[in-house]
Amino acid sequence: MMRRCLPVILASSLLIAVSQPVAAQPPSPPPFDLPFAKPPSPETWMFEQYYGNTLDASNYGKYWYAAGQGLHFGMDFEAPCGTPVTAIADGVIDQIDNQLFGAAPHNLVIRHDQYGYVSVYGHLHEKVTLLRGQPVKRGEVVAVTGDPDLNCHSRPHLHLEIRSLDYRTAYNPAPLINADWDMLYSLHPSDFSGFAKDLRRPNRWQFNEDQPPTDFNGNAVNNFSQSWPASYRVQPPPITLPATLAQPLNANMPIHLQRLTQTGCCTRPWWTPDSQAVQYLDIQPDQDLASVYQVGLRGGTPTVISASPPAIVAPNGKYEVRVIGNNMTLVELATDKRTNLFTRGAYPRFSPNSTRLLWHIRPADDIPGEIAPRTEIWIADVATGEATLLRTQSGGAVRWLDEDRLLISEIKNYSQDVSLSILTISTKEVQPLIETSFMRSLTVAPGGKYLMYALYFQDKPDASGVFLLETQPGAVPKQLPFFGGWRWRDSSSVLYIPFGETPMSLVLYDITTNSQQQLQVPKFETFRIATADWEVSPDGRHIVFVEGRDHAIWVIDLPVRDWF
């Protein structure tokens, strides 16, 4: 893997003689355009990573972003190698393949004196044919995308930065580029997306638009003593709920929107198992560390439930795994029976019916672009706490399908090739399910009968999109008639946000009947989900989300038929 930190340190020190004023507050309207001529789609390009205090920066900052205070000091756009890159505004070619800027194998810097910034385009496929001092126009093709691992099948993407004219400060591109960022990010699952929380200041740097500038001569700002979510290395597998069938929706009635918290509070909310309340992390002025708060469906005064970090709660609501001292401790809530789990710091996940626990142990960080570490997959019995090593593999991940089956995912080194297989616990048998590439947003239906995922950048353009796959060997993927970010409502339906539509809307898709139902929004009301931060309640009757405009937690009551 090519390190990107040292070259940037050199750039800031060698170019210190260039004395230019630091750009002031972002102008309105935004002065820059997106760096592509074509609109985003699974065939062209997709937005990958925000600028700033991202989860990737929290996990990989010491490897990749040490020169930029640990922050991701640009934005990343996934795109196949060779995708044309356009100038984001009129400007003059300033630097070509100056490796002091990093972002190998090739880079380009365009100077925009009229706005007080330069734009940096990194990980280009080939050296540009333009000349230093040459003027370029907004929208003019100036380069093509590449891959930092040089093979066009590992991490092909464009890294875009906006810096001061003296190169020493990087700014958040979000308020400077004319784009619908919440929509562009809406395909991401909630588990591994968004921004890291400092548990001593849990509401700082949680939104796309409030990220700090990067001082390339400054110290790390996101090396938090306690953060959440847990690091990728010890993070629990995604949750799989038990099989469920939600009440039908009334097509003639609108959804109901209600704000639960004050403006600015909070992000990453989650449901209680009974679907009657929402929990989240917040802090009061007299607190040193964030607590877990709870608020009911109709709002009201939030109550403190526990200290942070949050417990891992069983789907049946009868058990929790808590961090007590240095141990992961299984707690039976009715009796307060406690059992220490020897997970080596890894967070476990309960099975759908809450009878088992699952976790993976990684001896080192699994860094994209490097050889994956050996990963141990463990389970434990909830009744006894007895643990069993099921499997060791190279990198990858695991999640529950049902009480006796696990979904195993493995990624070939230096590639986007993914293989999925099913491990049956009772027999230890592993059966292949599917092999594909550029898989994104993999989710498991409640009960584990189906998977849903997106495929980007397939060789045949019509083979990119959203797919459904039954979790049986030999099953054939079915391409679905929509594209947008989704969440499972029950075992046979999802709610999705159509990609590219403004304002946002919600559609119910039934996988058994292939039918769709557009949900009505009350007149004069809209909603805007920030950072793909939304979850459907376990009973399928509500949605909790973070509003992109007031940064508060809201709930959507779905028009369930038994209301009327």
XYZ file of C-alpha atoms in Angstrom:
564
model
C 0.000 0.000 0.000
C 1.215 3.480 -0.815
C 1.426 5.749 2.197
C -0.005 9.194 1.642
C 1.070 10.968 4.801
C 4.781 11.749 4.396
C 4.498 13.390 0.971
C 1.946 15.860 2.307
C 4.205 16.835 5.218
C 6.945 17.589 2.732
C 4.573 19.570 0.570
C 3.532 21.826 3.421
C 7.102 22.459 4.543
C 8.673 23.002 1.128
C 5.925 25.332 -0.052
C 5.802 27.465 3.070
C 7.369 30.375 1.208
C 4.212 30.787 -0.873
C 2.352 33.436 1.118
C -1.325 33.635 0.273
C -4.324 34.509 2.419
C -6.334 31.611 3.762
C -9.770 31.466 2.156
C -12.584 32.964 4.215
C -16.021 31.500 4.892
C -17.371 29.443 1.968
C -19.175 31.677 -0.526
C -22.822 31.179 -1.400
C -23.754 29.727 -3.800
C -20.979 27.108 -3.794
C -18.315 28.038 -6.351
C -17.408 24.512 -7.493
C -19.068 21.652 -9.373
C -18.671 17.909 -9.015
C -15.593 16.500 -10.824
C -17.531 14.363 -13.319
C -19.588 15.188 -16.394
C -21.940 12.223 -16.034
C -24.403 11.907 -13.146
C -23.765 9.319 -10.422
C -25.010 5.784 -10.961
C -23.789 2.221 -10.326
C -22.392 2.280 -13.874
C -20.528 5.614 -13.727
C -19.375 6.771 -10.275
C -20.623 6.804 -6.681
C -19.744 8.917 -3.661
C -17.591 6.878 -1.283
C -16.190 8.845 1.672
C -16.794 12.233 3.230
C -14.120 14.697 4.263
C -13.060 14.962 7.901
C -13.677 12.902 11.015
C -14.871 9.815 9.159
C -14.913 6.270 10.482
C -12.210 5.361 7.979
C -10.093 8.232 9.291
C -10.662 7.025 12.850
C -9.540 3.514 11.916
C -6.861 4.142 9.283
C -5.781 7.717 9.981
C -2.469 6.665 11.529
C -1.624 4.800 8.328
C -3.048 7.113 5.673
C -3.787 10.567 7.079
C -1.137 11.257 9.724
C 0.023 14.356 7.845
C -3.522 15.740 7.870
C -4.187 15.677 11.623
C -5.658 12.197 11.253
C -8.585 13.556 9.225
C -9.598 12.437 5.764
C -8.521 15.674 4.116
C -10.460 15.191 0.886
C -13.460 13.392 -0.559
C -13.447 10.023 -2.303
C -15.519 9.082 -5.330
C -15.606 5.468 -6.491
C -15.225 5.155 -10.258
C -13.797 2.601 -12.689
C -10.302 3.312 -13.964
C -10.389 5.605 -16.963
C -13.471 7.585 -15.919
C -13.071 11.173 -17.213
C -12.426 13.765 -14.487
C -13.489 17.362 -15.080
C -12.252 20.659 -13.652
C -14.548 21.789 -10.839
C -14.190 25.454 -11.927
C -12.206 27.685 -14.261
C -8.556 27.736 -13.312
C -4.924 27.310 -14.264
C -2.882 24.094 -14.137
C -0.612 24.537 -11.128
C 1.088 21.172 -10.432
C 1.356 17.900 -12.365
C 2.531 14.697 -10.701
C 4.085 16.559 -7.806
C 4.413 13.595 -5.450
C 4.778 15.973 -2.528
C 0.966 15.930 -2.633
C 0.833 12.135 -2.425
C -2.275 10.500 -3.929
C -0.185 8.292 -6.239
C 0.195 7.114 -8.917
C -0.600 10.499 -10.513
C -2.063 13.788 -9.354
C -3.053 17.198 -10.615
C -3.455 20.604 -8.943
C -5.575 23.401 -10.443
C -5.363 26.947 -9.102
C -8.575 28.981 -8.736
C -7.377 32.486 -7.831
C -10.852 33.963 -8.255
C -12.070 31.882 -5.296
C -8.897 31.658 -3.207
C -8.433 27.872 -3.449
C -6.631 25.129 -5.324
C -8.217 21.789 -6.186
C -6.202 18.571 -5.946
C -7.134 15.472 -7.971
C -5.478 12.267 -6.780
C -5.024 8.593 -7.700
C -5.191 9.384 -11.406
C -4.604 6.574 -13.879
C -2.015 8.343 -16.021
C -0.022 11.534 -16.198
C -2.134 14.340 -17.587
C -1.202 15.802 -20.962
C -1.851 19.396 -19.925
C 0.942 21.890 -19.186
C 1.661 23.965 -16.099
C 0.195 27.437 -16.518
C -2.396 26.229 -19.023
C -5.898 27.605 -18.395
C -8.805 25.163 -18.116
C -12.550 25.706 -18.108
C -15.175 24.464 -15.681
C -16.337 21.035 -16.851
C -13.325 20.450 -19.115
C -11.884 16.920 -18.972
C -8.473 17.193 -17.291
C -7.660 13.608 -16.217
C -8.973 10.060 -15.791
C -9.465 8.119 -12.563
C -7.052 5.425 -11.392
C -6.259 3.120 -8.483
C -3.648 3.675 -5.725
C -2.870 -0.064 -5.885
C -2.191 0.219 -9.647
C -4.349 -2.711 -10.773
C -7.715 -0.976 -11.388
C -9.503 -3.704 -9.423
C -8.444 -2.942 -5.864
C -9.486 0.582 -4.857
C -10.279 2.558 -8.024
C -11.409 6.025 -6.996
C -10.811 9.755 -7.286
C -9.496 11.588 -4.230
C -10.478 15.273 -4.400
C -9.118 17.985 -2.109
C -9.732 21.708 -1.842
C -6.829 23.594 -0.285
C -5.702 27.115 0.423
C -3.540 28.796 -2.203
C -0.454 28.118 -0.076
C -1.387 24.391 0.115
C -1.054 24.328 3.904
C -4.766 24.014 4.738
C -7.365 21.619 3.364
C -11.021 22.609 3.558
C -14.201 20.620 3.683
C -15.336 20.398 0.035
C -19.003 19.874 0.994
C -20.055 23.534 1.388
C -17.870 24.524 -1.577
C -19.298 22.096 -4.162
C -22.808 22.310 -5.560
C -24.131 18.818 -4.759
C -26.835 16.988 -2.832
C -24.474 15.206 -0.442
C -27.122 13.473 1.646
C -28.596 11.915 -1.475
C -25.179 10.976 -2.861
C -24.386 9.170 0.404
C -27.785 7.511 0.795
C -26.700 4.081 -0.536
C -24.448 3.475 2.461
C -25.514 1.095 5.241
C -25.634 2.638 8.694
C -23.247 0.119 10.303
C -19.960 1.269 8.768
C -20.647 4.783 7.524
C -20.580 8.345 8.766
C -18.372 9.921 11.395
C -16.598 8.799 14.558
C -17.831 9.984 17.950
C -15.577 11.354 20.665
C -17.422 10.128 23.770
C -16.284 13.262 25.596
C -17.809 15.491 22.883
C -20.263 13.186 21.101
C -22.029 15.851 19.017
C -18.915 17.448 17.536
C -18.019 16.830 13.861
C -20.976 14.529 13.215
C -22.270 16.034 9.984
C -20.956 16.500 6.499
C -21.070 20.285 6.695
C -19.457 20.828 10.130
C -16.059 19.197 9.604
C -12.959 21.177 10.639
C -10.258 22.447 8.274
C -7.036 20.441 8.113
C -3.783 22.106 9.134
C -0.942 20.115 7.573
C 1.406 21.442 10.251
C -0.937 20.528 13.111
C -1.249 17.597 15.486
C -3.868 14.867 15.247
C -7.325 16.043 16.312
C -9.267 12.756 16.208
C -7.085 10.555 18.398
C -9.927 10.229 20.907
C -9.312 8.513 24.233
C -12.765 6.911 23.985
C -14.702 6.736 20.735
C -17.761 5.114 19.239
C -18.511 3.049 17.206
C -15.863 0.572 18.261
C -12.913 0.220 15.901
C -13.336 -1.978 12.842
C -10.937 -4.455 14.395
C -13.297 -5.252 17.309
C -16.652 -4.082 15.935
C -19.552 -6.547 16.256
C -21.054 -8.152 13.159
C -24.154 -6.374 11.798
C -27.411 -7.321 13.478
C -29.797 -9.891 11.999
C -33.292 -9.793 13.486
C -35.628 -12.780 13.841
C -38.111 -13.529 11.071
C -41.074 -11.174 11.221
C -44.107 -10.085 9.211
C -45.071 -6.441 9.660
C -48.608 -5.091 9.423
C -49.605 -3.906 5.906
C -49.523 -0.180 5.177
C -52.495 1.976 4.227
C -51.773 3.374 0.772
C -54.306 6.188 1.268
C -52.789 7.665 4.413
C -49.585 9.718 4.764
C -46.659 9.093 7.035
C -46.427 11.105 10.253
C -43.243 13.017 11.118
C -42.263 14.015 14.655
C -39.094 15.444 16.139
C -37.851 13.624 19.252
C -34.840 15.692 20.352
C -33.714 19.285 20.353
C -31.877 20.810 17.424
C -28.315 19.530 17.188
C -28.979 16.274 19.064
C -27.883 13.646 18.076
C -26.602 11.012 15.638
C -26.570 7.210 15.321
C -29.856 6.544 17.177
C -31.038 2.964 17.603
C -34.254 1.198 18.587
C -35.063 -0.663 21.771
C -36.031 -4.294 21.050
C -39.727 -3.588 21.760
C -39.808 -0.699 19.218
C -41.255 1.645 21.866
C -38.269 3.939 22.374
C -35.142 5.313 20.725
C -31.710 5.447 22.346
C -28.685 7.567 21.515
C -25.460 8.985 22.939
C -25.444 12.491 24.402
C -23.675 14.486 27.101
C -24.622 17.225 29.571
C -22.381 20.166 30.589
C -21.614 18.595 33.971
C -20.629 15.237 32.468
C -17.146 14.094 31.485
C -18.344 11.223 29.309
C -21.391 10.609 27.149
C -24.304 8.555 28.461
C -26.945 6.473 26.721
C -30.232 8.392 26.664
C -33.706 7.122 25.839
C -36.779 8.934 24.527
C -40.229 7.542 23.763
C -42.003 7.518 20.431
C -43.952 10.669 21.285
C -40.923 12.560 22.542
C -40.769 14.006 26.042
C -37.876 14.363 28.461
C -35.016 11.972 27.660
C -33.815 9.733 30.481
C -30.340 8.369 31.141
C -30.236 4.595 30.677
C -26.564 3.769 31.183
C -23.024 4.970 30.859
C -21.195 4.670 27.559
C -20.217 2.686 25.609
C -23.650 1.289 24.735
C -24.408 -2.335 25.536
C -25.018 -4.905 22.811
C -28.660 -5.878 23.362
C -30.252 -9.196 22.416
C -33.160 -9.035 19.939
C -35.464 -10.534 22.589
C -34.460 -7.822 25.074
C -33.520 -10.347 27.789
C -29.716 -10.136 27.613
C -26.993 -7.560 27.158
C -23.261 -7.659 26.602
C -21.604 -4.840 28.539
C -18.041 -3.626 28.824
C -17.282 -3.999 32.542
C -13.707 -3.179 33.403
C -11.630 -4.862 30.719
C -14.148 -7.633 30.124
C -17.041 -8.283 27.794
C -19.723 -9.430 30.212
C -22.939 -11.234 29.312
C -25.782 -10.094 31.590
C -29.155 -11.806 31.983
C -31.365 -8.832 32.809
C -34.047 -10.641 34.818
C -31.584 -12.220 37.264
C -28.473 -10.033 36.831
C -26.521 -13.237 36.200
C -23.126 -12.257 34.752
C -20.754 -14.307 32.635
C -17.382 -13.059 31.423
C -16.752 -13.659 27.732
C -13.175 -14.142 26.550
C -13.433 -12.274 23.244
C -10.056 -10.482 23.455
C -11.857 -7.155 23.308
C -14.085 -7.970 20.338
C -17.761 -7.026 20.567
C -20.114 -9.978 19.986
C -23.522 -10.022 18.297
C -26.548 -12.022 19.430
C -28.160 -14.483 17.043
C -31.651 -13.602 15.750
C -33.368 -15.673 18.455
C -30.856 -14.618 21.138
C -29.482 -18.110 21.894
C -25.907 -17.592 20.687
C -23.195 -14.964 20.349
C -20.876 -14.385 17.392
C -17.664 -12.377 17.057
C -14.437 -12.230 15.079
C -10.922 -11.773 16.420
C -8.379 -9.982 14.257
C -4.717 -9.835 15.363
C -4.169 -6.654 13.350
C -6.071 -3.986 11.451
C -7.576 -5.170 8.171
C -6.255 -2.342 5.981
C -7.646 -1.967 2.448
C -4.873 -2.372 -0.087
C -2.812 -4.691 2.116
C -2.836 -8.429 2.791
C -5.676 -9.172 5.193
C -4.816 -10.607 8.630
C -5.995 -14.032 9.702
C -9.453 -13.723 11.208
C -10.856 -16.079 13.835
C -14.624 -16.635 13.940
C -16.043 -17.554 17.337
C -19.466 -18.387 18.752
C -20.668 -18.851 22.328
C -23.767 -20.312 23.912
C -25.814 -17.656 25.724
C -26.957 -20.099 28.405
C -23.441 -21.167 29.417
C -21.009 -18.686 27.865
C -19.006 -21.613 26.469
C -17.089 -20.450 23.378
C -16.080 -22.369 20.248
C -13.651 -21.427 17.478
C -15.513 -22.175 14.247
C -13.173 -21.037 11.512
C -10.038 -19.111 10.622
C -9.858 -17.206 7.347
C -7.968 -14.404 5.637
C -9.750 -11.163 6.492
C -13.378 -10.913 5.519
C -16.361 -10.802 7.822
C -19.197 -12.872 9.245
C -22.817 -12.290 10.252
C -25.832 -14.280 11.375
C -28.368 -15.751 8.984
C -30.298 -17.775 11.573
C -29.561 -19.801 14.713
C -27.579 -22.453 12.818
C -26.189 -20.595 9.801
C -23.598 -17.888 9.300
C -22.868 -15.803 6.226
C -19.124 -15.730 5.518
C -17.662 -13.057 3.239
C -14.091 -13.071 1.942
C -12.331 -10.577 -0.302
C -9.428 -11.537 -2.517
C -6.309 -9.502 -1.705
C -5.781 -6.399 -3.852
C -9.147 -6.790 -5.548
C -12.872 -6.157 -5.315
C -13.632 -9.862 -5.804
C -16.006 -11.059 -3.083
C -17.063 -14.597 -2.259
C -20.017 -15.385 -0.003
C -20.557 -18.763 1.598
C -22.795 -20.304 4.246
C -21.347 -21.999 7.318
C -23.712 -24.401 9.086
C -22.775 -24.486 12.763
C -24.181 -27.929 13.576
C -22.276 -29.681 10.768
C -19.323 -27.268 10.272
C -20.087 -27.517 6.533
C -19.233 -24.511 4.355
C -21.182 -24.154 1.114
C -20.392 -21.530 -1.543
C -23.180 -19.086 -2.298
C -21.925 -16.529 -4.827
C -18.777 -14.901 -6.202
C -18.951 -11.409 -7.610
C -17.133 -8.061 -7.584
C -17.743 -4.499 -6.401
C -20.439 -5.607 -3.958
C -21.765 -2.849 -1.704
C -24.352 -2.401 1.073
C -24.835 -6.098 1.836
C -27.771 -6.692 4.216
C -29.554 -9.761 5.597
C -33.339 -9.989 5.853
C -34.866 -10.699 9.272
C -34.759 -14.467 9.642
C -31.883 -14.790 7.155
C -33.767 -16.159 4.140
C -32.627 -13.401 1.769
C -29.707 -11.084 1.092
C -29.896 -7.729 -0.632
C -26.885 -5.902 -2.036
C -25.745 -3.472 -4.717
C -23.263 -4.174 -7.498
C -21.268 -1.325 -9.025
C -19.217 -1.049 -12.208
C -20.010 -4.432 -13.742
C -18.581 -5.304 -17.168
C -22.093 -5.247 -18.611
C -23.733 -1.930 -17.645
C -27.171 -3.485 -17.188
C -25.645 -5.902 -14.644
C -25.100 -3.078 -12.123
C -27.850 -2.302 -9.625
C -29.597 -3.761 -6.570
C -29.962 -7.538 -6.228
C -31.867 -10.060 -4.125
C -30.439 -13.503 -3.364
C -31.971 -16.387 -1.447
C -29.521 -17.893 1.042
C -29.520 -21.366 -0.491
C -26.617 -22.861 -2.482
C -27.366 -22.622 -6.188
C -29.734 -19.672 -5.810
C -29.675 -17.179 -8.684
C -29.492 -13.429 -7.923
C -32.495 -11.389 -9.000
C -31.975 -7.806 -10.122
C -34.565 -5.516 -8.564
C -36.469 -2.727 -10.341
C -35.111 0.122 -8.220
C -31.887 1.810 -7.182
C -31.603 3.513 -3.826
C -30.624 3.031 -0.198
C -32.807 0.531 1.650
C -33.591 -0.925 5.049
C -35.482 -4.161 5.719
C -38.991 -3.618 7.117
C -39.665 -7.306 7.733
C -38.641 -10.667 6.264
C -40.248 -9.971 2.885
C -40.142 -6.205 2.313
C -37.797 -3.232 2.326
C -38.238 0.512 2.471
C -35.998 2.431 0.099
C -35.102 6.008 -0.806
C -35.080 6.413 -4.620
C -31.605 7.581 -5.603
C -31.440 11.021 -7.171
C -34.921 12.223 -6.220
C -35.322 15.562 -4.452
C -36.952 15.906 -1.991
C -36.358 12.478 -0.535
C -39.203 9.977 -0.610
C -39.902 6.472 0.693
C -41.086 3.452 -1.263
C -42.146 0.074 0.120
C -40.987 -2.853 -2.019
C -42.391 -6.366 -1.468
C -39.894 -9.007 -2.604
C -42.515 -11.768 -2.783
C -44.949 -9.919 -5.074
C -42.450 -7.586 -6.787
C -44.843 -4.725 -5.989
C -44.011 -1.169 -4.933
C -45.932 1.388 -2.890
C -44.951 5.055 -2.765
C -45.538 6.396 0.742
C -47.387 9.677 0.994
C -45.767 12.639 2.739
C -48.060 15.279 4.304
C -48.517 18.459 2.288
C -45.925 21.149 2.914
C -43.678 18.675 4.755
C -40.428 17.082 3.635
C -37.702 15.073 5.282
C -33.985 14.895 4.668
C -31.960 12.009 6.090
C -28.395 12.998 6.950
C -25.457 10.655 6.382
C -27.684 7.621 5.624
C -28.538 7.653 9.340
C -31.902 5.866 9.538
C -33.289 2.597 10.895
C -36.651 0.821 10.756
C -38.066 -0.318 14.095
C -38.045 -4.086 14.773
C -41.851 -4.211 14.440
C -41.746 -2.405 11.076
C -44.063 0.404 12.196
C -41.625 3.326 12.540
C -38.419 4.830 11.191
C -35.916 6.766 13.260
C -33.622 9.132 11.367
C -31.344 12.121 11.778
C -32.654 15.210 9.984
C -30.115 16.865 7.729
C -31.474 20.371 8.319
C -31.894 20.710 12.088
C -29.541 17.844 13.073
C -32.161 16.416 15.429
C -33.524 12.896 15.795
C -36.917 12.414 14.183
C -39.332 9.514 13.940
C -41.604 8.570 11.049
C -44.775 6.704 11.941
C -45.729 4.507 9.007
C -49.443 4.329 8.091
C -50.057 0.839 9.438
C -53.575 -0.349 8.593
C -54.573 -1.243 12.132
C -54.464 2.452 13.064
C -57.748 3.103 11.328
